[in-house]
Amino acid sequence: MRSFYRSFSQLSAVHKGNAFEYRSLQLLQDHFSMLLRRVGGKSDGGIDLLGWWWLPLCSADAVVPPDNASKPWPDSDILPRRRLRVLAQCKAEKKKFGPNYVREMEGVWHTHAYPPSRPTSPQTLAGHPHTGPDARLHEQRFEESSHRCVALLISESPFTKSTLRSALSSTVPFLLLYLPQVFPDASSDPSTVHSHIGAAYPNPPLVQVIAPLEIRWERPNRPIDELPPEMVSEGSGRPGLWLNGRRIPSWTTDKLADM
């Protein structure tokens, strides 16, 4: 009987972790221009979510001039975009998020940002350099080079101070997201909705990579009966991309083949 309860507890933890991954995935796609897929499992290589972050390709005043805040955003479908590779870990644990996960993700990031190079042969084919597969490999490595790869840590519990220090001082582009648990009765209890507010912590290398864009945590600032449904369900708020004091509408491609 004891082994049954232990197995049930482990199963519940797995379901909770899966639910948190789906919640994170949907939130980031709806509001943060990230298109991710789940890759969790025994052979996930330390990654729970993998995909792309579709950022507007712009200078500080290319999309909306600072002195024209009333001008509507161009259609998100026609904004030029660049993409960054996203490697994400999700932790739905009761204990606070420790710095060991930052060190673990740094190793995962380096593995993906600097993949081992295949040995090249000096041989030529019919007097011409053999550039077919090697050229494609070079293009792939360039597409996912270090400055195009972001490490994302998402936690349902708060980050410890040492965790934040480790991430903020890392040379790896890190984004830490705190997504508190959503209680089932959040829609009927306003105090519960506002009891735990989430947060976003980009470190300096990431800030440099996405500049001039800014990452902000958008908190509910209206009575619960005036909030849009997605804000009520999120309760703790949501991350958002901003430029020149204005929120950028979320957008992702609908193509999953190259993720």
mmCIF file of C-alpha atoms in Angstrom:
data_model
loop_
_atom_site.group_PDB
_atom_site.id
_atom_site.type_symbol
_atom_site.label_atom_id
_atom_site.label_comp_id
_atom_site.label_asym_id
_atom_site.label_seq_id
_atom_site.Cartn_x
_atom_site.Cartn_y
_atom_site.Cartn_z
ATOM 1 C CA MET A 1 0.000 0.000 0.000
ATOM 2 C CA ARG A 2 2.844 2.361 0.820
ATOM 3 C CA SER A 3 4.413 1.771 -2.602
ATOM 4 C CA PHE A 4 1.025 2.533 -4.207
ATOM 5 C CA TYR A 5 0.834 5.951 -2.544
ATOM 6 C CA ARG A 6 4.436 6.658 -3.474
ATOM 7 C CA SER A 7 3.688 5.826 -7.116
ATOM 8 C CA PHE A 8 0.528 7.932 -7.015
ATOM 9 C CA SER A 9 2.470 10.883 -5.619
ATOM 10 C CA GLN A 10 5.089 10.553 -8.351
ATOM 11 C CA LEU A 11 2.368 10.332 -11.002
ATOM 12 C CA SER A 12 0.728 13.458 -9.620
ATOM 13 C CA ALA A 13 4.045 15.295 -9.766
ATOM 14 C CA VAL A 14 4.470 14.273 -13.413
ATOM 15 C CA HIS A 15 0.980 15.511 -14.295
ATOM 16 C CA LYS A 16 1.632 18.775 -12.461
ATOM 17 C CA GLY A 17 4.899 19.257 -14.344
ATOM 18 C CA ASN A 18 3.252 18.533 -17.691
ATOM 19 C CA ALA A 19 0.426 20.956 -16.942
ATOM 20 C CA PHE A 20 2.918 23.685 -16.041
ATOM 21 C CA GLU A 21 4.821 23.120 -19.275
ATOM 22 C CA TYR A 22 1.612 23.450 -21.311
ATOM 23 C CA ARG A 23 0.629 26.562 -19.368
ATOM 24 C CA SER A 24 4.045 28.147 -19.959
ATOM 25 C CA LEU A 25 4.038 27.219 -23.629
ATOM 26 C CA GLN A 26 0.603 28.748 -24.240
ATOM 27 C CA LEU A 27 1.321 31.905 -22.251
ATOM 28 C CA LEU A 28 4.541 32.604 -24.158
ATOM 29 C CA GLN A 29 2.887 32.035 -27.521
ATOM 30 C CA ASP A 30 -0.142 34.210 -26.737
ATOM 31 C CA HIS A 31 1.728 37.178 -25.260
ATOM 32 C CA PHE A 32 5.482 36.912 -25.868
ATOM 33 C CA SER A 33 5.991 35.938 -29.528
ATOM 34 C CA MET A 34 7.520 32.563 -28.631
ATOM 35 C CA LEU A 35 6.540 29.432 -30.528
ATOM 36 C CA LEU A 36 7.699 26.406 -28.534
ATOM 37 C CA ARG A 37 7.100 22.684 -28.414
ATOM 38 C CA ARG A 38 7.494 20.179 -25.597
ATOM 39 C CA VAL A 39 10.536 17.920 -25.754
ATOM 40 C CA GLY A 40 10.555 16.682 -22.172
ATOM 41 C CA GLY A 41 11.455 13.089 -21.424
ATOM 42 C CA LYS A 42 14.333 10.874 -20.361
ATOM 43 C CA SER A 43 16.354 11.908 -23.412
ATOM 44 C CA ASP A 44 15.432 15.601 -23.454
ATOM 45 C CA GLY A 45 19.025 16.721 -22.893
ATOM 46 C CA GLY A 46 17.958 19.032 -20.081
ATOM 47 C CA ILE A 47 15.344 20.875 -22.178
ATOM 48 C CA ASP A 48 11.583 20.915 -21.587
ATOM 49 C CA LEU A 49 10.570 23.406 -24.294
ATOM 50 C CA LEU A 50 12.331 24.173 -27.563
ATOM 51 C CA GLY A 51 11.486 26.648 -30.285
ATOM 52 C CA TRP A 52 11.859 30.190 -31.590
ATOM 53 C CA TRP A 53 11.367 33.720 -30.326
ATOM 54 C CA TRP A 54 10.055 35.939 -33.130
ATOM 55 C CA LEU A 55 11.204 39.506 -32.454
ATOM 56 C CA PRO A 56 10.493 42.565 -34.595
ATOM 57 C CA LEU A 57 13.549 43.470 -36.640
ATOM 58 C CA CYS A 58 13.795 47.174 -35.958
ATOM 59 C CA SER A 59 15.859 50.036 -34.646
ATOM 60 C CA ALA A 60 14.606 52.133 -31.761
ATOM 61 C CA ASP A 61 12.472 54.322 -34.046
ATOM 62 C CA ALA A 62 11.945 52.066 -37.056
ATOM 63 C CA VAL A 63 8.468 50.796 -36.213
ATOM 64 C CA VAL A 64 6.832 53.608 -34.256
ATOM 65 C CA PRO A 65 8.592 56.973 -33.806
ATOM 66 C CA PRO A 66 8.857 58.029 -30.131
ATOM 67 C CA ASP A 67 6.980 61.278 -30.845
ATOM 68 C CA ASN A 68 4.074 59.473 -32.516
ATOM 69 C CA ALA A 69 2.736 57.236 -29.752
ATOM 70 C CA SER A 70 -0.807 57.552 -31.101
ATOM 71 C CA LYS A 71 0.138 55.898 -34.383
ATOM 72 C CA PRO A 72 -1.248 52.343 -34.543
ATOM 73 C CA TRP A 73 1.106 49.420 -34.810
ATOM 74 C CA PRO A 74 1.560 47.943 -38.270
ATOM 75 C CA ASP A 75 -0.103 44.598 -38.752
ATOM 76 C CA SER A 76 1.927 41.988 -36.842
ATOM 77 C CA ASP A 77 1.830 39.719 -39.891
ATOM 78 C CA ILE A 78 3.794 42.214 -42.007
ATOM 79 C CA LEU A 79 6.340 43.360 -39.425
ATOM 80 C CA PRO A 80 9.816 42.079 -40.371
ATOM 81 C CA ARG A 81 10.961 39.571 -37.760
ATOM 82 C CA ARG A 82 14.144 37.880 -36.637
ATOM 83 C CA ARG A 83 14.186 34.691 -34.634
ATOM 84 C CA LEU A 84 16.210 33.546 -31.641
ATOM 85 C CA ARG A 85 16.542 29.915 -30.630
ATOM 86 C CA VAL A 86 14.945 29.277 -27.207
ATOM 87 C CA LEU A 87 16.014 26.529 -24.806
ATOM 88 C CA ALA A 88 13.656 26.341 -21.837
ATOM 89 C CA GLN A 89 13.402 24.442 -18.569
ATOM 90 C CA CYS A 90 10.181 24.428 -16.537
ATOM 91 C CA LYS A 91 10.110 23.676 -12.804
ATOM 92 C CA ALA A 92 6.796 23.246 -10.957
ATOM 93 C CA GLU A 93 8.254 22.642 -7.512
ATOM 94 C CA LYS A 94 7.212 23.780 -4.035
ATOM 95 C CA LYS A 95 10.741 24.624 -2.941
ATOM 96 C CA LYS A 96 12.393 27.799 -4.154
ATOM 97 C CA PHE A 97 14.290 27.688 -7.432
ATOM 98 C CA GLY A 98 18.008 27.199 -6.635
ATOM 99 C CA PRO A 99 21.175 28.290 -8.505
ATOM 100 C CA ASN A 100 22.050 24.705 -9.432
ATOM 101 C CA TYR A 101 19.470 24.949 -12.228
ATOM 102 C CA VAL A 102 21.240 28.010 -13.620
ATOM 103 C CA ARG A 103 24.544 26.130 -13.763
ATOM 104 C CA GLU A 104 22.815 23.161 -15.376
ATOM 105 C CA MET A 105 21.220 25.351 -18.033
ATOM 106 C CA GLU A 106 24.550 27.060 -18.759
ATOM 107 C CA GLY A 107 25.936 23.643 -19.700
ATOM 108 C CA VAL A 108 22.895 22.879 -21.861
ATOM 109 C CA TRP A 109 23.187 26.267 -23.567
ATOM 110 C CA HIS A 110 26.875 25.803 -24.393
ATOM 111 C CA THR A 111 26.129 22.368 -25.844
ATOM 112 C CA HIS A 112 23.572 23.859 -28.240
ATOM 113 C CA ALA A 113 25.297 27.167 -28.932
ATOM 114 C CA TYR A 114 28.651 25.555 -29.705
ATOM 115 C CA PRO A 115 27.911 22.101 -31.160
ATOM 116 C CA PRO A 116 30.898 19.878 -31.942
ATOM 117 C CA SER A 117 32.186 20.511 -35.446
ATOM 118 C CA ARG A 118 32.258 17.626 -37.858
ATOM 119 C CA PRO A 119 35.717 16.744 -39.143
ATOM 120 C CA THR A 120 36.239 18.206 -42.579
ATOM 121 C CA SER A 121 38.172 16.516 -45.315
ATOM 122 C CA PRO A 122 40.649 18.366 -47.541
ATOM 123 C CA GLN A 123 39.645 16.122 -50.412
ATOM 124 C CA THR A 124 38.027 17.688 -53.412
ATOM 125 C CA LEU A 125 35.575 16.269 -55.879
ATOM 126 C CA ALA A 126 36.481 16.666 -59.562
ATOM 127 C CA GLY A 127 38.931 19.417 -58.672
ATOM 128 C CA HIS A 128 36.377 21.465 -56.737
ATOM 129 C CA PRO A 129 36.081 21.885 -52.963
ATOM 130 C CA HIS A 130 33.539 19.572 -51.385
ATOM 131 C CA THR A 131 31.173 22.261 -50.082
ATOM 132 C CA GLY A 132 27.696 20.726 -50.272
ATOM 133 C CA PRO A 133 26.950 19.141 -46.869
ATOM 134 C CA ASP A 134 29.680 21.147 -45.081
ATOM 135 C CA ALA A 135 28.240 24.413 -46.392
ATOM 136 C CA ARG A 136 24.780 23.485 -45.171
ATOM 137 C CA LEU A 137 26.231 22.535 -41.791
ATOM 138 C CA HIS A 138 28.012 25.885 -41.587
ATOM 139 C CA GLU A 139 24.764 27.694 -42.351
ATOM 140 C CA GLN A 140 22.972 25.728 -39.656
ATOM 141 C CA ARG A 141 25.635 26.550 -37.056
ATOM 142 C CA PHE A 142 25.484 30.217 -38.041
ATOM 143 C CA GLU A 143 21.705 30.261 -37.705
ATOM 144 C CA GLU A 144 21.931 28.900 -34.161
ATOM 145 C CA SER A 145 25.194 30.558 -33.108
ATOM 146 C CA SER A 146 25.670 31.785 -29.551
ATOM 147 C CA HIS A 147 24.224 35.243 -30.083
ATOM 148 C CA ARG A 148 21.035 33.697 -31.453
ATOM 149 C CA CYS A 149 20.394 31.274 -28.590
ATOM 150 C CA VAL A 150 18.527 32.189 -25.380
ATOM 151 C CA ALA A 151 18.282 30.247 -22.113
ATOM 152 C CA LEU A 152 14.860 30.419 -20.460
ATOM 153 C CA LEU A 153 14.097 29.220 -16.927
ATOM 154 C CA ILE A 154 10.436 29.153 -15.877
ATOM 155 C CA SER A 155 9.483 28.442 -12.279
ATOM 156 C CA GLU A 156 6.222 28.108 -10.377
ATOM 157 C CA SER A 157 8.087 28.929 -7.160
ATOM 158 C CA PRO A 158 10.133 32.086 -6.408
ATOM 159 C CA PHE A 159 13.802 32.351 -7.337
ATOM 160 C CA THR A 160 16.312 32.539 -4.509
ATOM 161 C CA LYS A 161 18.614 35.567 -4.292
ATOM 162 C CA SER A 162 21.608 33.402 -5.162
ATOM 163 C CA THR A 163 19.765 32.132 -8.240
ATOM 164 C CA LEU A 164 19.116 35.667 -9.444
ATOM 165 C CA ARG A 165 22.745 36.644 -8.782
ATOM 166 C CA SER A 166 23.993 33.635 -10.752
ATOM 167 C CA ALA A 167 21.744 34.336 -13.724
ATOM 168 C CA LEU A 168 22.320 38.094 -13.777
ATOM 169 C CA SER A 169 26.101 37.646 -13.669
ATOM 170 C CA SER A 170 26.178 34.903 -16.324
ATOM 171 C CA THR A 171 27.553 35.527 -19.812
ATOM 172 C CA VAL A 172 24.754 33.331 -21.196
ATOM 173 C CA PRO A 173 21.656 35.279 -22.355
ATOM 174 C CA PHE A 174 19.222 34.310 -19.587
ATOM 175 C CA LEU A 175 15.561 35.063 -18.990
ATOM 176 C CA LEU A 176 14.010 33.926 -15.717
ATOM 177 C CA LEU A 177 10.206 33.878 -15.485
ATOM 178 C CA TYR A 178 8.321 33.410 -12.238
ATOM 179 C CA LEU A 179 4.814 32.093 -12.969
ATOM 180 C CA PRO A 180 3.020 31.536 -9.653
ATOM 181 C CA GLN A 181 0.418 28.843 -9.329
ATOM 182 C CA VAL A 182 -3.056 29.740 -10.541
ATOM 183 C CA PHE A 183 -5.679 28.801 -8.000
ATOM 184 C CA PRO A 184 -8.938 27.249 -9.213
ATOM 185 C CA ASP A 185 -11.062 29.845 -7.430
ATOM 186 C CA ALA A 186 -9.073 32.817 -8.683
ATOM 187 C CA SER A 187 -12.017 34.224 -10.641
ATOM 188 C CA SER A 188 -14.170 34.359 -7.516
ATOM 189 C CA ASP A 189 -11.573 35.627 -5.049
ATOM 190 C CA PRO A 190 -9.825 38.857 -6.092
ATOM 191 C CA SER A 191 -7.459 38.716 -3.120
ATOM 192 C CA THR A 192 -6.205 35.350 -4.316
ATOM 193 C CA VAL A 193 -5.645 36.661 -7.822
ATOM 194 C CA HIS A 194 -3.349 39.400 -6.561
ATOM 195 C CA SER A 195 -1.670 37.494 -3.724
ATOM 196 C CA HIS A 196 1.211 36.251 -5.900
ATOM 197 C CA ILE A 197 2.561 38.455 -8.674
ATOM 198 C CA GLY A 198 4.889 36.959 -11.259
ATOM 199 C CA ALA A 199 8.091 38.507 -12.522
ATOM 200 C CA ALA A 200 10.552 38.537 -15.427
ATOM 201 C CA TYR A 201 14.323 38.803 -14.926
ATOM 202 C CA PRO A 202 16.374 39.315 -18.121
ATOM 203 C CA ASN A 203 20.125 39.466 -17.563
ATOM 204 C CA PRO A 204 22.435 42.039 -19.248
ATOM 205 C CA PRO A 205 23.528 39.768 -22.156
ATOM 206 C CA LEU A 206 19.890 39.138 -23.061
ATOM 207 C CA VAL A 207 19.016 42.827 -22.765
ATOM 208 C CA GLN A 208 21.807 43.520 -25.250
ATOM 209 C CA VAL A 209 20.651 40.805 -27.651
ATOM 210 C CA ILE A 210 17.051 42.052 -27.890
ATOM 211 C CA ALA A 211 17.745 45.822 -27.720
ATOM 212 C CA PRO A 212 15.997 48.182 -28.335
ATOM 213 C CA LEU A 213 13.088 45.985 -27.215
ATOM 214 C CA GLU A 214 12.232 45.798 -23.518
ATOM 215 C CA ILE A 215 10.790 42.994 -21.427
ATOM 216 C CA ARG A 216 8.136 44.042 -18.926
ATOM 217 C CA TRP A 217 5.932 42.145 -16.511
ATOM 218 C CA GLU A 218 2.369 43.288 -17.040
ATOM 219 C CA ARG A 219 0.404 43.246 -13.812
ATOM 220 C CA PRO A 220 -3.375 43.484 -13.468
ATOM 221 C CA ASN A 221 -4.166 47.038 -12.395
ATOM 222 C CA ARG A 222 -7.946 46.949 -12.681
ATOM 223 C CA PRO A 223 -10.764 45.273 -10.709
ATOM 224 C CA ILE A 224 -11.074 41.625 -11.572
ATOM 225 C CA ASP A 225 -14.479 42.068 -13.230
ATOM 226 C CA GLU A 226 -12.868 44.503 -15.694
ATOM 227 C CA LEU A 227 -9.954 42.254 -16.687
ATOM 228 C CA PRO A 228 -9.887 40.331 -19.976
ATOM 229 C CA PRO A 229 -10.436 36.575 -19.487
ATOM 230 C CA GLU A 230 -6.800 35.685 -20.126
ATOM 231 C CA MET A 231 -5.625 38.038 -17.376
ATOM 232 C CA VAL A 232 -8.126 36.548 -14.922
ATOM 233 C CA SER A 233 -6.921 33.031 -15.670
ATOM 234 C CA GLU A 234 -3.277 34.066 -15.422
ATOM 235 C CA GLY A 235 -3.883 35.948 -12.198
ATOM 236 C CA SER A 236 -0.233 36.774 -11.581
ATOM 237 C CA GLY A 237 0.204 38.778 -14.793
ATOM 238 C CA ARG A 238 2.125 38.044 -17.964
ATOM 239 C CA PRO A 239 5.347 38.971 -19.772
ATOM 240 C CA GLY A 240 5.273 41.424 -22.645
ATOM 241 C CA LEU A 241 7.559 43.006 -25.219
ATOM 242 C CA TRP A 242 7.682 46.798 -25.370
ATOM 243 C CA LEU A 243 9.226 49.425 -27.620
ATOM 244 C CA ASN A 244 9.171 53.177 -27.078
ATOM 245 C CA GLY A 245 6.711 52.807 -24.227
ATOM 246 C CA ARG A 246 4.245 50.719 -26.228
ATOM 247 C CA ARG A 247 3.381 47.050 -26.080
ATOM 248 C CA ILE A 248 4.206 45.002 -29.165
ATOM 249 C CA PRO A 249 1.440 42.576 -30.218
ATOM 250 C CA SER A 250 2.500 38.952 -29.965
ATOM 251 C CA TRP A 251 3.095 37.104 -33.216
ATOM 252 C CA THR A 252 4.559 33.749 -34.231
ATOM 253 C CA THR A 253 4.700 31.761 -37.415
ATOM 254 C CA ASP A 254 2.309 28.845 -37.709
ATOM 255 C CA LYS A 255 4.987 26.573 -39.104
ATOM 256 C CA LEU A 256 6.133 23.849 -36.734
ATOM 257 C CA ALA A 257 8.203 21.822 -39.178
ATOM 258 C CA ASP A 258 11.518 23.584 -38.489
ATOM 259 C CA MET A 259 11.245 23.742 -34.710
#
